[in-house]
mmCIF file of the C-alpha atoms, coordinates in Angstrom:
data_MODEL
# 
_entry.id   MODEL 
# 
loop_
_atom_site.group_PDB 
_atom_site.id 
_atom_site.type_symbol 
_atom_site.label_atom_id 
_atom_site.label_alt_id 
_atom_site.label_comp_id 
_atom_site.label_asym_id 
_atom_site.label_entity_id 
_atom_site.label_seq_id 
_atom_site.pdbx_PDB_ins_code 
_atom_site.Cartn_x 
_atom_site.Cartn_y 
_atom_site.Cartn_z 
_atom_site.occupancy 
_atom_site.B_iso_or_equiv 
_atom_site.pdbx_formal_charge 
_atom_site.auth_seq_id 
_atom_site.auth_comp_id 
_atom_site.auth_asym_id 
_atom_site.auth_atom_id 
_atom_site.pdbx_PDB_model_num 
ATOM 1   C CA . MET A 1 1   ? 56.406 -51.492 186.786 1.00 0.00 ? 1   MET A CA 1 
ATOM 2   C CA . SER A 1 2   ? 55.150 -51.810 183.325 1.00 0.00 ? 2   SER A CA 1 
ATOM 3   C CA . ALA A 1 3   ? 57.788 -53.270 180.871 1.00 0.00 ? 3   ALA A CA 1 
ATOM 4   C CA . PRO A 1 4   ? 60.724 -51.538 178.904 1.00 0.00 ? 4   PRO A CA 1 
ATOM 5   C CA . LEU A 1 5   ? 59.314 -48.641 176.077 1.00 0.00 ? 5   LEU A CA 1 
ATOM 6   C CA . ARG A 1 6   ? 60.819 -49.649 172.706 1.00 0.00 ? 6   ARG A CA 1 
ATOM 7   C CA . ILE A 1 7   ? 62.032 -46.511 171.250 1.00 0.00 ? 7   ILE A CA 1 
ATOM 8   C CA . ARG A 1 8   ? 64.098 -45.839 167.919 1.00 0.00 ? 8   ARG A CA 1 
ATOM 9   C CA . GLU A 1 9   ? 66.556 -43.685 170.227 1.00 0.00 ? 9   GLU A CA 1 
ATOM 10  C CA . ALA A 1 10  ? 69.656 -44.430 171.293 1.00 0.00 ? 10  ALA A CA 1 
ATOM 11  C CA . VAL A 1 11  ? 69.557 -42.528 176.035 1.00 0.00 ? 11  VAL A CA 1 
ATOM 12  C CA . VAL A 1 12  ? 72.797 -40.780 176.760 1.00 0.00 ? 12  VAL A CA 1 
ATOM 13  C CA . VAL A 1 13  ? 72.849 -40.188 180.807 1.00 0.00 ? 13  VAL A CA 1 
ATOM 14  C CA . GLU A 1 14  ? 76.327 -38.413 182.359 1.00 0.00 ? 14  GLU A CA 1 
ATOM 15  C CA . GLY A 1 15  ? 77.405 -41.924 184.460 1.00 0.00 ? 15  GLY A CA 1 
ATOM 16  C CA . ARG A 1 16  ? 77.187 -45.497 184.595 1.00 0.00 ? 16  ARG A CA 1 
ATOM 17  C CA . TYR A 1 17  ? 73.968 -44.774 187.850 1.00 0.00 ? 17  TYR A CA 1 
ATOM 18  C CA . ASP A 1 18  ? 72.058 -43.030 185.264 1.00 0.00 ? 18  ASP A CA 1 
ATOM 19  C CA . LYS A 1 19  ? 72.195 -45.771 183.430 1.00 0.00 ? 19  LYS A CA 1 
ATOM 20  C CA . ALA A 1 20  ? 71.802 -48.668 185.894 1.00 0.00 ? 20  ALA A CA 1 
ATOM 21  C CA . ALA A 1 21  ? 68.282 -46.940 186.809 1.00 0.00 ? 21  ALA A CA 1 
ATOM 22  C CA . LEU A 1 22  ? 67.387 -46.133 182.830 1.00 0.00 ? 22  LEU A CA 1 
ATOM 23  C CA . ALA A 1 23  ? 67.814 -50.149 181.458 1.00 0.00 ? 23  ALA A CA 1 
ATOM 24  C CA . GLY A 1 24  ? 64.376 -50.705 183.169 1.00 0.00 ? 24  GLY A CA 1 
ATOM 25  C CA . VAL A 1 25  ? 62.993 -48.518 181.879 1.00 0.00 ? 25  VAL A CA 1 
ATOM 26  C CA . VAL A 1 26  ? 64.362 -48.196 178.136 1.00 0.00 ? 26  VAL A CA 1 
ATOM 27  C CA . ASP A 1 27  ? 65.263 -50.853 175.420 1.00 0.00 ? 27  ASP A CA 1 
ATOM 28  C CA . THR A 1 28  ? 67.589 -49.379 173.358 1.00 0.00 ? 28  THR A CA 1 
ATOM 29  C CA . LEU A 1 29  ? 71.233 -48.812 174.043 1.00 0.00 ? 29  LEU A CA 1 
ATOM 30  C CA . ILE A 1 30  ? 72.157 -46.432 176.511 1.00 0.00 ? 30  ILE A CA 1 
ATOM 31  C CA . LEU A 1 31  ? 75.344 -44.409 176.189 1.00 0.00 ? 31  LEU A CA 1 
ATOM 32  C CA . GLU A 1 32  ? 77.271 -42.556 179.273 1.00 0.00 ? 32  GLU A CA 1 
ATOM 33  C CA . THR A 1 33  ? 79.580 -39.509 178.717 1.00 0.00 ? 33  THR A CA 1 
ATOM 34  C CA . ALA A 1 34  ? 81.523 -40.147 181.745 1.00 0.00 ? 34  ALA A CA 1 
ATOM 35  C CA . GLY A 1 35  ? 80.764 -37.098 183.208 1.00 0.00 ? 35  GLY A CA 1 
ATOM 36  C CA . PHE A 1 36  ? 82.899 -34.308 181.694 1.00 0.00 ? 36  PHE A CA 1 
ATOM 37  C CA . GLY A 1 37  ? 85.108 -36.968 180.323 1.00 0.00 ? 37  GLY A CA 1 
ATOM 38  C CA . VAL A 1 38  ? 83.611 -36.546 176.705 1.00 0.00 ? 38  VAL A CA 1 
ATOM 39  C CA . PHE A 1 39  ? 83.972 -33.130 176.362 1.00 0.00 ? 39  PHE A CA 1 
ATOM 40  C CA . ASN A 1 40  ? 87.749 -33.785 175.886 1.00 0.00 ? 40  ASN A CA 1 
ATOM 41  C CA . ASN A 1 41  ? 87.646 -37.357 174.203 1.00 0.00 ? 41  ASN A CA 1 
ATOM 42  C CA . ARG A 1 42  ? 86.661 -37.311 170.193 1.00 0.00 ? 42  ARG A CA 1 
ATOM 43  C CA . GLU A 1 43  ? 86.078 -40.549 169.889 1.00 0.00 ? 43  GLU A CA 1 
ATOM 44  C CA . ARG A 1 44  ? 83.156 -41.376 171.988 1.00 0.00 ? 44  ARG A CA 1 
ATOM 45  C CA . LEU A 1 45  ? 82.311 -37.032 170.370 1.00 0.00 ? 45  LEU A CA 1 
ATOM 46  C CA . ALA A 1 46  ? 82.483 -38.992 166.721 1.00 0.00 ? 46  ALA A CA 1 
ATOM 47  C CA . PHE A 1 47  ? 81.094 -42.080 167.882 1.00 0.00 ? 47  PHE A CA 1 
ATOM 48  C CA . LEU A 1 48  ? 77.200 -40.702 169.770 1.00 0.00 ? 48  LEU A CA 1 
ATOM 49  C CA . ARG A 1 49  ? 77.378 -38.499 166.727 1.00 0.00 ? 49  ARG A CA 1 
ATOM 50  C CA . ARG A 1 50  ? 76.660 -41.410 164.505 1.00 0.00 ? 50  ARG A CA 1 
ATOM 51  C CA . LEU A 1 51  ? 74.584 -42.855 166.286 1.00 0.00 ? 51  LEU A CA 1 
ATOM 52  C CA . ALA A 1 52  ? 72.832 -39.879 166.264 1.00 0.00 ? 52  ALA A CA 1 
ATOM 53  C CA . GLU A 1 53  ? 72.466 -39.289 162.625 1.00 0.00 ? 53  GLU A CA 1 
ATOM 54  C CA . LYS A 1 54  ? 71.846 -43.012 162.369 1.00 0.00 ? 54  LYS A CA 1 
ATOM 55  C CA . ARG A 1 55  ? 68.271 -42.944 164.867 1.00 0.00 ? 55  ARG A CA 1 
ATOM 56  C CA . GLY A 1 56  ? 68.239 -40.183 167.006 1.00 0.00 ? 56  GLY A CA 1 
ATOM 57  C CA . LEU A 1 57  ? 70.353 -39.439 170.186 1.00 0.00 ? 57  LEU A CA 1 
ATOM 58  C CA . ILE A 1 58  ? 67.911 -38.039 173.891 1.00 0.00 ? 58  ILE A CA 1 
ATOM 59  C CA . VAL A 1 59  ? 69.906 -36.173 176.470 1.00 0.00 ? 59  VAL A CA 1 
ATOM 60  C CA . LEU A 1 60  ? 69.380 -37.443 180.194 1.00 0.00 ? 60  LEU A CA 1 
ATOM 61  C CA . THR A 1 61  ? 71.152 -35.154 182.094 1.00 0.00 ? 61  THR A CA 1 
ATOM 62  C CA . ASP A 1 62  ? 71.079 -34.670 185.452 1.00 0.00 ? 62  ASP A CA 1 
ATOM 63  C CA . SER A 1 63  ? 68.856 -31.418 187.071 1.00 0.00 ? 63  SER A CA 1 
ATOM 64  C CA . ASP A 1 64  ? 72.486 -29.161 187.970 1.00 0.00 ? 64  ASP A CA 1 
ATOM 65  C CA . GLY A 1 65  ? 74.440 -27.209 186.600 1.00 0.00 ? 65  GLY A CA 1 
ATOM 66  C CA . ALA A 1 66  ? 76.205 -28.948 185.266 1.00 0.00 ? 66  ALA A CA 1 
ATOM 67  C CA . GLY A 1 67  ? 74.316 -31.607 184.092 1.00 0.00 ? 67  GLY A CA 1 
ATOM 68  C CA . PHE A 1 68  ? 73.064 -28.392 182.324 1.00 0.00 ? 68  PHE A CA 1 
ATOM 69  C CA . VAL A 1 69  ? 76.436 -27.748 181.206 1.00 0.00 ? 69  VAL A CA 1 
ATOM 70  C CA . ILE A 1 70  ? 76.802 -31.262 179.644 1.00 0.00 ? 70  ILE A CA 1 
ATOM 71  C CA . ARG A 1 71  ? 73.504 -30.567 177.781 1.00 0.00 ? 71  ARG A CA 1 
ATOM 72  C CA . ASN A 1 72  ? 74.632 -27.291 176.272 1.00 0.00 ? 72  ASN A CA 1 
ATOM 73  C CA . PHE A 1 73  ? 77.725 -28.978 175.183 1.00 0.00 ? 73  PHE A CA 1 
ATOM 74  C CA . LEU A 1 74  ? 76.248 -32.149 173.074 1.00 0.00 ? 74  LEU A CA 1 
ATOM 75  C CA . LYS A 1 75  ? 73.302 -29.252 171.842 1.00 0.00 ? 75  LYS A CA 1 
ATOM 76  C CA . GLY A 1 76  ? 77.177 -27.402 170.602 1.00 0.00 ? 76  GLY A CA 1 
ATOM 77  C CA . ALA A 1 77  ? 77.453 -30.301 169.468 1.00 0.00 ? 77  ALA A CA 1 
ATOM 78  C CA . ILE A 1 78  ? 75.328 -32.327 167.655 1.00 0.00 ? 78  ILE A CA 1 
ATOM 79  C CA . PRO A 1 79  ? 72.898 -31.098 164.814 1.00 0.00 ? 79  PRO A CA 1 
ATOM 80  C CA . LYS A 1 80  ? 69.677 -29.853 166.281 1.00 0.00 ? 80  LYS A CA 1 
ATOM 81  C CA . SER A 1 81  ? 66.606 -31.956 163.965 1.00 0.00 ? 81  SER A CA 1 
ATOM 82  C CA . GLN A 1 82  ? 68.843 -35.696 165.621 1.00 0.00 ? 82  GLN A CA 1 
ATOM 83  C CA . LEU A 1 83  ? 68.739 -34.101 169.440 1.00 0.00 ? 83  LEU A CA 1 
ATOM 84  C CA . LYS A 1 84  ? 66.006 -34.721 171.940 1.00 0.00 ? 84  LYS A CA 1 
ATOM 85  C CA . GLN A 1 85  ? 66.207 -33.815 174.886 1.00 0.00 ? 85  GLN A CA 1 
ATOM 86  C CA . ALA A 1 86  ? 64.348 -35.516 178.193 1.00 0.00 ? 86  ALA A CA 1 
ATOM 87  C CA . TYR A 1 87  ? 64.543 -33.618 181.351 1.00 0.00 ? 87  TYR A CA 1 
ATOM 88  C CA . ILE A 1 88  ? 64.434 -34.972 185.576 1.00 0.00 ? 88  ILE A CA 1 
ATOM 89  C CA . PRO A 1 89  ? 62.008 -32.366 187.625 1.00 0.00 ? 89  PRO A CA 1 
ATOM 90  C CA . ASP A 1 90  ? 63.992 -31.198 190.608 1.00 0.00 ? 90  ASP A CA 1 
ATOM 91  C CA . VAL A 1 91  ? 63.319 -33.203 194.399 1.00 0.00 ? 91  VAL A CA 1 
ATOM 92  C CA . TYR A 1 92  ? 65.353 -32.549 197.059 1.00 0.00 ? 92  TYR A CA 1 
ATOM 93  C CA . GLY A 1 93  ? 67.549 -35.547 198.708 1.00 0.00 ? 93  GLY A CA 1 
ATOM 94  C CA . LYS A 1 94  ? 70.604 -37.223 198.749 1.00 0.00 ? 94  LYS A CA 1 
ATOM 95  C CA . GLU A 1 95  ? 71.049 -41.368 196.724 1.00 0.00 ? 95  GLU A CA 1 
ATOM 96  C CA . ARG A 1 96  ? 71.223 -43.970 198.105 1.00 0.00 ? 96  ARG A CA 1 
ATOM 97  C CA . ARG A 1 97  ? 74.892 -45.289 197.705 1.00 0.00 ? 97  ARG A CA 1 
ATOM 98  C CA . LYS A 1 98  ? 75.560 -41.574 199.045 1.00 0.00 ? 98  LYS A CA 1 
ATOM 99  C CA . ARG A 1 99  ? 77.466 -40.048 202.209 1.00 0.00 ? 99  ARG A CA 1 
ATOM 100 C CA . ALA A 1 100 ? 76.294 -36.453 201.672 1.00 0.00 ? 100 ALA A CA 1 
ATOM 101 C CA . PRO A 1 101 ? 73.607 -35.174 198.361 1.00 0.00 ? 101 PRO A CA 1 
ATOM 102 C CA . GLY A 1 102 ? 75.425 -33.195 196.091 1.00 0.00 ? 102 GLY A CA 1 
ATOM 103 C CA . ARG A 1 103 ? 76.344 -29.578 195.893 1.00 0.00 ? 103 ARG A CA 1 
ATOM 104 C CA . GLU A 1 104 ? 73.037 -28.768 194.468 1.00 0.00 ? 104 GLU A CA 1 
ATOM 105 C CA . GLY A 1 105 ? 70.982 -31.137 196.543 1.00 0.00 ? 105 GLY A CA 1 
ATOM 106 C CA . LYS A 1 106 ? 69.372 -32.209 194.230 1.00 0.00 ? 106 LYS A CA 1 
ATOM 107 C CA . LEU A 1 107 ? 68.095 -36.068 193.573 1.00 0.00 ? 107 LEU A CA 1 
ATOM 108 C CA . GLY A 1 108 ? 70.397 -37.158 190.184 1.00 0.00 ? 108 GLY A CA 1 
ATOM 109 C CA . VAL A 1 109 ? 69.068 -38.945 187.025 1.00 0.00 ? 109 VAL A CA 1 
ATOM 110 C CA . GLU A 1 110 ? 70.810 -42.767 189.558 1.00 0.00 ? 110 GLU A CA 1 
ATOM 111 C CA . GLY A 1 111 ? 67.412 -41.144 191.968 1.00 0.00 ? 111 GLY A CA 1 
ATOM 112 C CA . MET A 1 112 ? 64.715 -40.581 190.304 1.00 0.00 ? 112 MET A CA 1 
ATOM 113 C CA . PRO A 1 113 ? 62.072 -43.326 190.781 1.00 0.00 ? 113 PRO A CA 1 
ATOM 114 C CA . PRO A 1 114 ? 61.367 -45.053 186.700 1.00 0.00 ? 114 PRO A CA 1 
ATOM 115 C CA . GLN A 1 115 ? 57.858 -43.587 186.118 1.00 0.00 ? 115 GLN A CA 1 
ATOM 116 C CA . VAL A 1 116 ? 59.075 -40.169 186.076 1.00 0.00 ? 116 VAL A CA 1 
ATOM 117 C CA . LEU A 1 117 ? 61.728 -41.173 184.110 1.00 0.00 ? 117 LEU A CA 1 
ATOM 118 C CA . ARG A 1 118 ? 60.011 -43.331 181.425 1.00 0.00 ? 118 ARG A CA 1 
ATOM 119 C CA . ARG A 1 119 ? 57.517 -40.146 181.386 1.00 0.00 ? 119 ARG A CA 1 
ATOM 120 C CA . ALA A 1 120 ? 60.639 -37.822 181.143 1.00 0.00 ? 120 ALA A CA 1 
ATOM 121 C CA . ILE A 1 121 ? 61.306 -40.080 177.781 1.00 0.00 ? 121 ILE A CA 1 
ATOM 122 C CA . LEU A 1 122 ? 58.172 -40.174 176.273 1.00 0.00 ? 122 LEU A CA 1 
ATOM 123 C CA . ARG A 1 123 ? 57.700 -36.092 176.333 1.00 0.00 ? 123 ARG A CA 1 
ATOM 124 C CA . ALA A 1 124 ? 61.359 -35.986 174.904 1.00 0.00 ? 124 ALA A CA 1 
ATOM 125 C CA . GLY A 1 125 ? 59.296 -36.936 171.954 1.00 0.00 ? 125 GLY A CA 1 
ATOM 126 C CA . ALA A 1 126 ? 60.872 -40.006 171.857 1.00 0.00 ? 126 ALA A CA 1 
ATOM 127 C CA . THR A 1 127 ? 59.563 -42.935 169.248 1.00 0.00 ? 127 THR A CA 1 
ATOM 128 C CA . VAL A 1 128 ? 58.021 -45.570 170.401 1.00 0.00 ? 128 VAL A CA 1 
ATOM 129 C CA . LEU A 1 129 ? 58.623 -48.616 168.433 1.00 0.00 ? 129 LEU A CA 1 
ATOM 130 C CA . ASP A 1 130 ? 55.401 -51.349 168.356 1.00 0.00 ? 130 ASP A CA 1 
ATOM 131 C CA . ASP A 1 131 ? 56.127 -54.990 166.755 1.00 0.00 ? 131 ASP A CA 1 
ATOM 132 C CA . SER A 1 132 ? 54.794 -53.845 163.347 1.00 0.00 ? 132 SER A CA 1 
ATOM 133 C CA . ALA A 1 133 ? 57.490 -51.238 163.542 1.00 0.00 ? 133 ALA A CA 1 
ATOM 134 C CA . PRO A 1 134 ? 61.396 -52.583 163.573 1.00 0.00 ? 134 PRO A CA 1 
ATOM 135 C CA . ASN A 1 135 ? 63.219 -53.559 166.377 1.00 0.00 ? 135 ASN A CA 1 
ATOM 136 C CA . CYS A 1 136 ? 66.004 -51.358 167.597 1.00 0.00 ? 136 CYS A CA 1 
ATOM 137 C CA . PRO A 1 137 ? 68.559 -51.938 167.767 1.00 0.00 ? 137 PRO A CA 1 
ATOM 138 C CA . GLN A 1 138 ? 68.370 -53.094 164.625 1.00 0.00 ? 138 GLN A CA 1 
ATOM 139 C CA . GLY A 1 139 ? 71.401 -55.964 164.224 1.00 0.00 ? 139 GLY A CA 1 
ATOM 140 C CA . ASN A 1 140 ? 71.401 -60.002 166.040 1.00 0.00 ? 140 ASN A CA 1 
ATOM 141 C CA . LEU A 1 141 ? 74.252 -61.127 166.786 1.00 0.00 ? 141 LEU A CA 1 
ATOM 142 C CA . THR A 1 142 ? 75.385 -61.855 170.098 1.00 0.00 ? 142 THR A CA 1 
ATOM 143 C CA . PRO A 1 143 ? 78.689 -62.956 171.651 1.00 0.00 ? 143 PRO A CA 1 
ATOM 144 C CA . ALA A 1 144 ? 78.461 -66.005 170.466 1.00 0.00 ? 144 ALA A CA 1 
ATOM 145 C CA . ASP A 1 145 ? 78.760 -64.431 166.864 1.00 0.00 ? 145 ASP A CA 1 
ATOM 146 C CA . LEU A 1 146 ? 81.765 -62.518 168.204 1.00 0.00 ? 146 LEU A CA 1 
ATOM 147 C CA . PHE A 1 147 ? 83.637 -65.460 169.395 1.00 0.00 ? 147 PHE A CA 1 
ATOM 148 C CA . ALA A 1 148 ? 82.446 -66.995 166.378 1.00 0.00 ? 148 ALA A CA 1 
ATOM 149 C CA . LEU A 1 149 ? 85.099 -64.413 164.641 1.00 0.00 ? 149 LEU A CA 1 
ATOM 150 C CA . GLY A 1 150 ? 87.057 -63.942 166.491 1.00 0.00 ? 150 GLY A CA 1 
ATOM 151 C CA . LEU A 1 151 ? 86.422 -61.359 167.708 1.00 0.00 ? 151 LEU A CA 1 
ATOM 152 C CA . SER A 1 152 ? 86.730 -62.178 171.678 1.00 0.00 ? 152 SER A CA 1 
ATOM 153 C CA . GLY A 1 153 ? 88.029 -65.264 173.700 1.00 0.00 ? 153 GLY A CA 1 
ATOM 154 C CA . THR A 1 154 ? 90.623 -65.615 171.252 1.00 0.00 ? 154 THR A CA 1 
ATOM 155 C CA . PRO A 1 155 ? 94.517 -64.728 171.349 1.00 0.00 ? 155 PRO A CA 1 
ATOM 156 C CA . ASP A 1 156 ? 93.887 -62.551 168.923 1.00 0.00 ? 156 ASP A CA 1 
ATOM 157 C CA . ALA A 1 157 ? 90.695 -61.078 169.704 1.00 0.00 ? 157 ALA A CA 1 
ATOM 158 C CA . ALA A 1 158 ? 92.250 -57.422 170.753 1.00 0.00 ? 158 ALA A CA 1 
ATOM 159 C CA . GLN A 1 159 ? 93.833 -57.007 167.595 1.00 0.00 ? 159 GLN A CA 1 
ATOM 160 C CA . ARG A 1 160 ? 90.819 -58.455 165.557 1.00 0.00 ? 160 ARG A CA 1 
ATOM 161 C CA . ARG A 1 161 ? 88.346 -55.264 167.240 1.00 0.00 ? 161 ARG A CA 1 
ATOM 162 C CA . SER A 1 162 ? 90.833 -53.232 167.257 1.00 0.00 ? 162 SER A CA 1 
ATOM 163 C CA . GLU A 1 163 ? 91.213 -53.079 163.019 1.00 0.00 ? 163 GLU A CA 1 
ATOM 164 C CA . LEU A 1 164 ? 87.528 -53.831 162.914 1.00 0.00 ? 164 LEU A CA 1 
ATOM 165 C CA . LEU A 1 165 ? 86.918 -50.225 164.989 1.00 0.00 ? 165 LEU A CA 1 
ATOM 166 C CA . LYS A 1 166 ? 89.465 -48.759 163.143 1.00 0.00 ? 166 LYS A CA 1 
ATOM 167 C CA . HIS A 1 167 ? 87.310 -49.242 160.066 1.00 0.00 ? 167 HIS A CA 1 
ATOM 168 C CA . LEU A 1 168 ? 84.894 -48.809 161.017 1.00 0.00 ? 168 LEU A CA 1 
ATOM 169 C CA . ASP A 1 169 ? 85.818 -46.343 162.659 1.00 0.00 ? 169 ASP A CA 1 
ATOM 170 C CA . LEU A 1 170 ? 84.654 -46.491 166.522 1.00 0.00 ? 170 LEU A CA 1 
ATOM 171 C CA . PRO A 1 171 ? 85.930 -45.439 169.514 1.00 0.00 ? 171 PRO A CA 1 
ATOM 172 C CA . GLU A 1 172 ? 89.855 -47.929 169.431 1.00 0.00 ? 172 GLU A CA 1 
ATOM 173 C CA . HIS A 1 173 ? 89.059 -48.723 173.352 1.00 0.00 ? 173 HIS A CA 1 
ATOM 174 C CA . MET A 1 174 ? 85.942 -50.363 173.365 1.00 0.00 ? 174 MET A CA 1 
ATOM 175 C CA . SER A 1 175 ? 85.929 -53.585 175.403 1.00 0.00 ? 175 SER A CA 1 
ATOM 176 C CA . ALA A 1 176 ? 83.823 -56.610 172.950 1.00 0.00 ? 176 ALA A CA 1 
ATOM 177 C CA . LYS A 1 177 ? 80.392 -55.452 174.767 1.00 0.00 ? 177 LYS A CA 1 
ATOM 178 C CA . ALA A 1 178 ? 80.689 -51.757 173.606 1.00 0.00 ? 178 ALA A CA 1 
ATOM 179 C CA . LEU A 1 179 ? 81.329 -53.172 169.865 1.00 0.00 ? 179 LEU A CA 1 
ATOM 180 C CA . LEU A 1 180 ? 78.054 -55.448 170.319 1.00 0.00 ? 180 LEU A CA 1 
ATOM 181 C CA . SER A 1 181 ? 76.279 -53.628 171.235 1.00 0.00 ? 181 SER A CA 1 
ATOM 182 C CA . ALA A 1 182 ? 77.603 -50.358 168.219 1.00 0.00 ? 182 ALA A CA 1 
ATOM 183 C CA . LEU A 1 183 ? 77.224 -52.835 166.640 1.00 0.00 ? 183 LEU A CA 1 
ATOM 184 C CA . ASN A 1 184 ? 73.962 -53.986 166.552 1.00 0.00 ? 184 ASN A CA 1 
ATOM 185 C CA . ALA A 1 185 ? 73.664 -50.003 167.181 1.00 0.00 ? 185 ALA A CA 1 
ATOM 186 C CA . LEU A 1 186 ? 74.443 -48.625 164.016 1.00 0.00 ? 186 LEU A CA 1 
ATOM 187 C CA . TYR A 1 187 ? 73.750 -51.839 161.618 1.00 0.00 ? 187 TYR A CA 1 
ATOM 188 C CA . THR A 1 188 ? 71.006 -53.695 159.496 1.00 0.00 ? 188 THR A CA 1 
ATOM 189 C CA . PRO A 1 189 ? 71.151 -57.925 159.558 1.00 0.00 ? 189 PRO A CA 1 
ATOM 190 C CA . GLU A 1 190 ? 72.077 -57.272 156.235 1.00 0.00 ? 190 GLU A CA 1 
ATOM 191 C CA . GLU A 1 191 ? 74.433 -55.175 156.876 1.00 0.00 ? 191 GLU A CA 1 
ATOM 192 C CA . LEU A 1 192 ? 77.118 -56.780 159.469 1.00 0.00 ? 192 LEU A CA 1 
ATOM 193 C CA . GLU A 1 193 ? 76.784 -58.969 157.097 1.00 0.00 ? 193 GLU A CA 1 
ATOM 194 C CA . THR A 1 194 ? 78.388 -57.453 154.512 1.00 0.00 ? 194 THR A CA 1 
ATOM 195 C CA . LEU A 1 195 ? 80.963 -55.590 156.624 1.00 0.00 ? 195 LEU A CA 1 
ATOM 196 C CA . LEU A 1 196 ? 82.140 -59.095 158.376 1.00 0.00 ? 196 LEU A CA 1 
ATOM 197 C CA . PHE A 1 197 ? 81.542 -60.976 155.439 1.00 0.00 ? 197 PHE A CA 1 
ATOM 198 C CA . LEU A 1 198 ? 79.553 -62.965 157.872 1.00 0.00 ? 198 LEU A CA 1 
# 
């Protein structure tokens, strides 16, 4: 299998199994809509909008009707210039973890071979980064940094994280791991230093 594509844009998929399937294909931030959950989650949508504005967003949903409902919702919520569309082909079958095929009988993102997902991302117009391009995520915080800042692993870490999330206008229920990904995706090391007073 070829090395993961380093791309500038973040990618949004429907759920965790899609995210797992894509993780070995692209080297970027991958987010979930939680299926139709994004429709009623203002914080998640606001975060997707910020990512789209900062680095662009690629939408990769299943090729069934539900996938297109989610895709069309995002198309209406995020400026067209910040959004790219990646499509998987209609392949009929059943994912290994499922007992029966989906309602339309099509494989979703999680059931696609890596080379199909790679081709879909490239066809969407992903910005592939080479060694001379700035790396994404941009920041370089590690879990150890979050611990040192008191944002994880300490008795008051949840409270400190909550205050930082509110200050940065990020979703309040982000875990330490999700916060780390968001900080590295949205800010350069210099911006992080200013924000976190390192």
